[in-house]
Coordinates of N, CA and C in Angstrom, one line a residue:
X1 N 0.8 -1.2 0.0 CA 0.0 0.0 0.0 C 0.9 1.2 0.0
X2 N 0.5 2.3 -0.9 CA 1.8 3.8 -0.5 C 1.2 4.2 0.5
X3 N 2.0 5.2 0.6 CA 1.7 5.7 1.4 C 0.9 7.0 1.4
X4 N 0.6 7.3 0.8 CA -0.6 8.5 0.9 C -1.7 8.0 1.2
X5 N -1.7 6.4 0.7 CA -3.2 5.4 0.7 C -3.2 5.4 2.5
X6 N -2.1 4.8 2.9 CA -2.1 4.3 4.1 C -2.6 5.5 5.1
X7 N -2.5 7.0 4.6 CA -2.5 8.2 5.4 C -4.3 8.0 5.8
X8 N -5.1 7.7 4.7 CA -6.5 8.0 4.8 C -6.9 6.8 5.8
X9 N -6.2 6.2 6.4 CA -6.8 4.8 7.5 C -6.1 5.6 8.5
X10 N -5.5 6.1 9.3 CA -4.4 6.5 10.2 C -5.9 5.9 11.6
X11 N -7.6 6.5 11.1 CA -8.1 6.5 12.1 C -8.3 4.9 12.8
X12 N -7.5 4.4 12.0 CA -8.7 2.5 12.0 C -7.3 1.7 13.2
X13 N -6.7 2.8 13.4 CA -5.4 2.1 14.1 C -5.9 2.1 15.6
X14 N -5.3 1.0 16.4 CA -5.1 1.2 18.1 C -4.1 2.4 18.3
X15 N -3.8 2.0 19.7 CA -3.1 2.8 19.6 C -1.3 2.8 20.0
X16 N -1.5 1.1 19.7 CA 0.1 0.6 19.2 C 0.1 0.6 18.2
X17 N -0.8 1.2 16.7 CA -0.2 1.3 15.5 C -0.7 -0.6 14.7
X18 N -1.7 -1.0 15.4 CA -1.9 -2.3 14.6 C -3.4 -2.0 14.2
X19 N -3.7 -2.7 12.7 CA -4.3 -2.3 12.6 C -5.7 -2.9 13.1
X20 N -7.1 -2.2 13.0 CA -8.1 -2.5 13.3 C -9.3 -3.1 12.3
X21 N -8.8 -2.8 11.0 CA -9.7 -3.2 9.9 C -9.2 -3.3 8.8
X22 N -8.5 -3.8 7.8 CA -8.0 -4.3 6.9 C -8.5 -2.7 5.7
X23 N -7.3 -2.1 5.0 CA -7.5 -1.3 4.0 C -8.5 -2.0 2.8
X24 N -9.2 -0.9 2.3 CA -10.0 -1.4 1.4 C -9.6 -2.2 -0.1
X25 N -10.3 -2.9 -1.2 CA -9.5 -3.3 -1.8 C -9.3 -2.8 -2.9
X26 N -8.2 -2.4 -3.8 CA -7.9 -1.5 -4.8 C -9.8 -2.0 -5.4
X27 N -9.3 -0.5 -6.4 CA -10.5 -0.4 -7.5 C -9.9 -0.5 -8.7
X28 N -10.6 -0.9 -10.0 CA -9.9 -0.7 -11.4 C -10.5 0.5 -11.4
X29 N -10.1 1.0 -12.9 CA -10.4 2.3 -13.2 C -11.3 2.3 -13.8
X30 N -11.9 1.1 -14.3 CA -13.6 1.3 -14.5 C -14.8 0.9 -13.6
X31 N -14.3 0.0 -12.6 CA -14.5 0.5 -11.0 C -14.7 1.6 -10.8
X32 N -13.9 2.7 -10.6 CA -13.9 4.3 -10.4 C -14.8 4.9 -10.5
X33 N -15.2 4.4 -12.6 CA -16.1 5.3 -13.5 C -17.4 4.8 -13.3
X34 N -17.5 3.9 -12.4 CA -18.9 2.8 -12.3 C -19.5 3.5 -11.1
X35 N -18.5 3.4 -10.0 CA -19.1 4.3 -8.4 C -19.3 5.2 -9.2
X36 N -18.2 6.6 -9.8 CA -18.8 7.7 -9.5 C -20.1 8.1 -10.6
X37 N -20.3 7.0 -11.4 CA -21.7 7.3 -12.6 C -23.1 7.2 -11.7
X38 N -22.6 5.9 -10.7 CA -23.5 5.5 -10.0 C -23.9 6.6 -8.9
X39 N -23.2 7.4 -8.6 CA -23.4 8.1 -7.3 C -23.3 10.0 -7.3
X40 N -23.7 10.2 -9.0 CA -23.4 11.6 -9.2 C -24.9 11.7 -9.8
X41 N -25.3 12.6 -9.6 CA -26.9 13.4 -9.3 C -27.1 13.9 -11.2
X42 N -27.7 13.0 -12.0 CA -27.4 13.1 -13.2 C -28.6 13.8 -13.5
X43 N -30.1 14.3 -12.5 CA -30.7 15.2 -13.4 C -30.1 16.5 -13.0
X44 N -29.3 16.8 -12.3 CA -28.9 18.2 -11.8 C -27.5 18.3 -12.6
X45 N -27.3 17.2 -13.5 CA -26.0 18.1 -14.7 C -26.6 18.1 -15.8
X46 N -27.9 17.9 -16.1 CA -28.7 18.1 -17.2 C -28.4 19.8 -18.1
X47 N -28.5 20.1 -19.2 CA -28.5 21.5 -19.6 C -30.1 21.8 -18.7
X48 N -30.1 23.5 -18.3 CA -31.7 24.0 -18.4 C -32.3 23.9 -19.5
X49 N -33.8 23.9 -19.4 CA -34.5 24.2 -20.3 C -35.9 25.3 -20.0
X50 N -36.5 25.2 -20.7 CA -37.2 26.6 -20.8 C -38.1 26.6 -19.4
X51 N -38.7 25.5 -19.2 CA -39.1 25.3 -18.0 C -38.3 25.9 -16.7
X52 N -37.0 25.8 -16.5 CA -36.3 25.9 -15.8 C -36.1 27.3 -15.8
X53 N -36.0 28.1 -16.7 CA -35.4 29.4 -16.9 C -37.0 30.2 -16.3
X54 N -38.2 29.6 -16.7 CA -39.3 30.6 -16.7 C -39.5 30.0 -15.1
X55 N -39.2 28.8 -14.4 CA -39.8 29.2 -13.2 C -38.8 29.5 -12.4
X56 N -37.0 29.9 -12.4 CA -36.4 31.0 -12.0 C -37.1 32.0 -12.1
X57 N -37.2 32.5 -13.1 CA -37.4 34.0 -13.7 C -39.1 34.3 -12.3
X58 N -40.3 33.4 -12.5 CA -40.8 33.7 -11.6 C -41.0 33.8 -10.2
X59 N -39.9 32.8 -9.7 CA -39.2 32.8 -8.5 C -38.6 34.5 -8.1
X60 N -37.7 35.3 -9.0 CA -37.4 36.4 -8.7 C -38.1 37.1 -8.9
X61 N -39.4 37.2 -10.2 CA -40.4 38.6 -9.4 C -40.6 38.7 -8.2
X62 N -41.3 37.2 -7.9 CA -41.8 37.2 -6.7 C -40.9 37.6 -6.0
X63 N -39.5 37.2 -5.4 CA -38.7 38.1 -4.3 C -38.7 39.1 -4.5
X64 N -38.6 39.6 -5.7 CA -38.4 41.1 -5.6 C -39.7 41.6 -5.1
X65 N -40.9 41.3 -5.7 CA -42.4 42.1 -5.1 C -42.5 42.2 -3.7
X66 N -42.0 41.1 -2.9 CA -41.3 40.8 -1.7 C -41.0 42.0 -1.4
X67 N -39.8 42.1 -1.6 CA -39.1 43.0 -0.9 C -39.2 44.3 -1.3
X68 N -39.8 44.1 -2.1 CA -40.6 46.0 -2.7 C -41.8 46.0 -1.7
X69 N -42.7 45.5 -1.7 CA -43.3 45.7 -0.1 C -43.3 45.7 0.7
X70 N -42.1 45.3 1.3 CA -42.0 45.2 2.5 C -40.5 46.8 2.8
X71 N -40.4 47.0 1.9 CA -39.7 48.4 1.9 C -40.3 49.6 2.2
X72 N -40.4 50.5 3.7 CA -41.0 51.3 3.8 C -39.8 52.6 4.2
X73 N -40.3 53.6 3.5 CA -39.3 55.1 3.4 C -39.3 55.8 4.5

């Protein structure tokens, strides 16, 4: 194991330095690409669409109407 690997277990140790849980076992690299496909939020990297832009856009009248009335001189 390198040692940068070995840095991310430091907590799994006693406290003579033996270990408590066995490091995990390598990943391939399409392992990698499999967790992170599996576990990344794929409607929120979608492009907008018009839907999206027009209920922003209604979202900020409304705060602004908000805060225009609630603004006194």
């Amino acid at each position: 194991m390198k040692e940068a690997e070995a840095s991310h277990f430091f907590h799994l140790l006693n406290l003579e330095g033996q270990a408590l849980a066995p490091p995990p076992p390598e990943r391939t690299y399409t392992e990698k690409l499999a967790f992170l496909a599996a576990n990344t939020k794929g409607a929120e990297m979608t492009p907008p669409n018009a839907d999206d832009y027009r209920r922003a856009r209604s979202a900020n009248i409304a705060e602004l109407r908000r805060s225009l009335t609630s603004y006194k001189c």
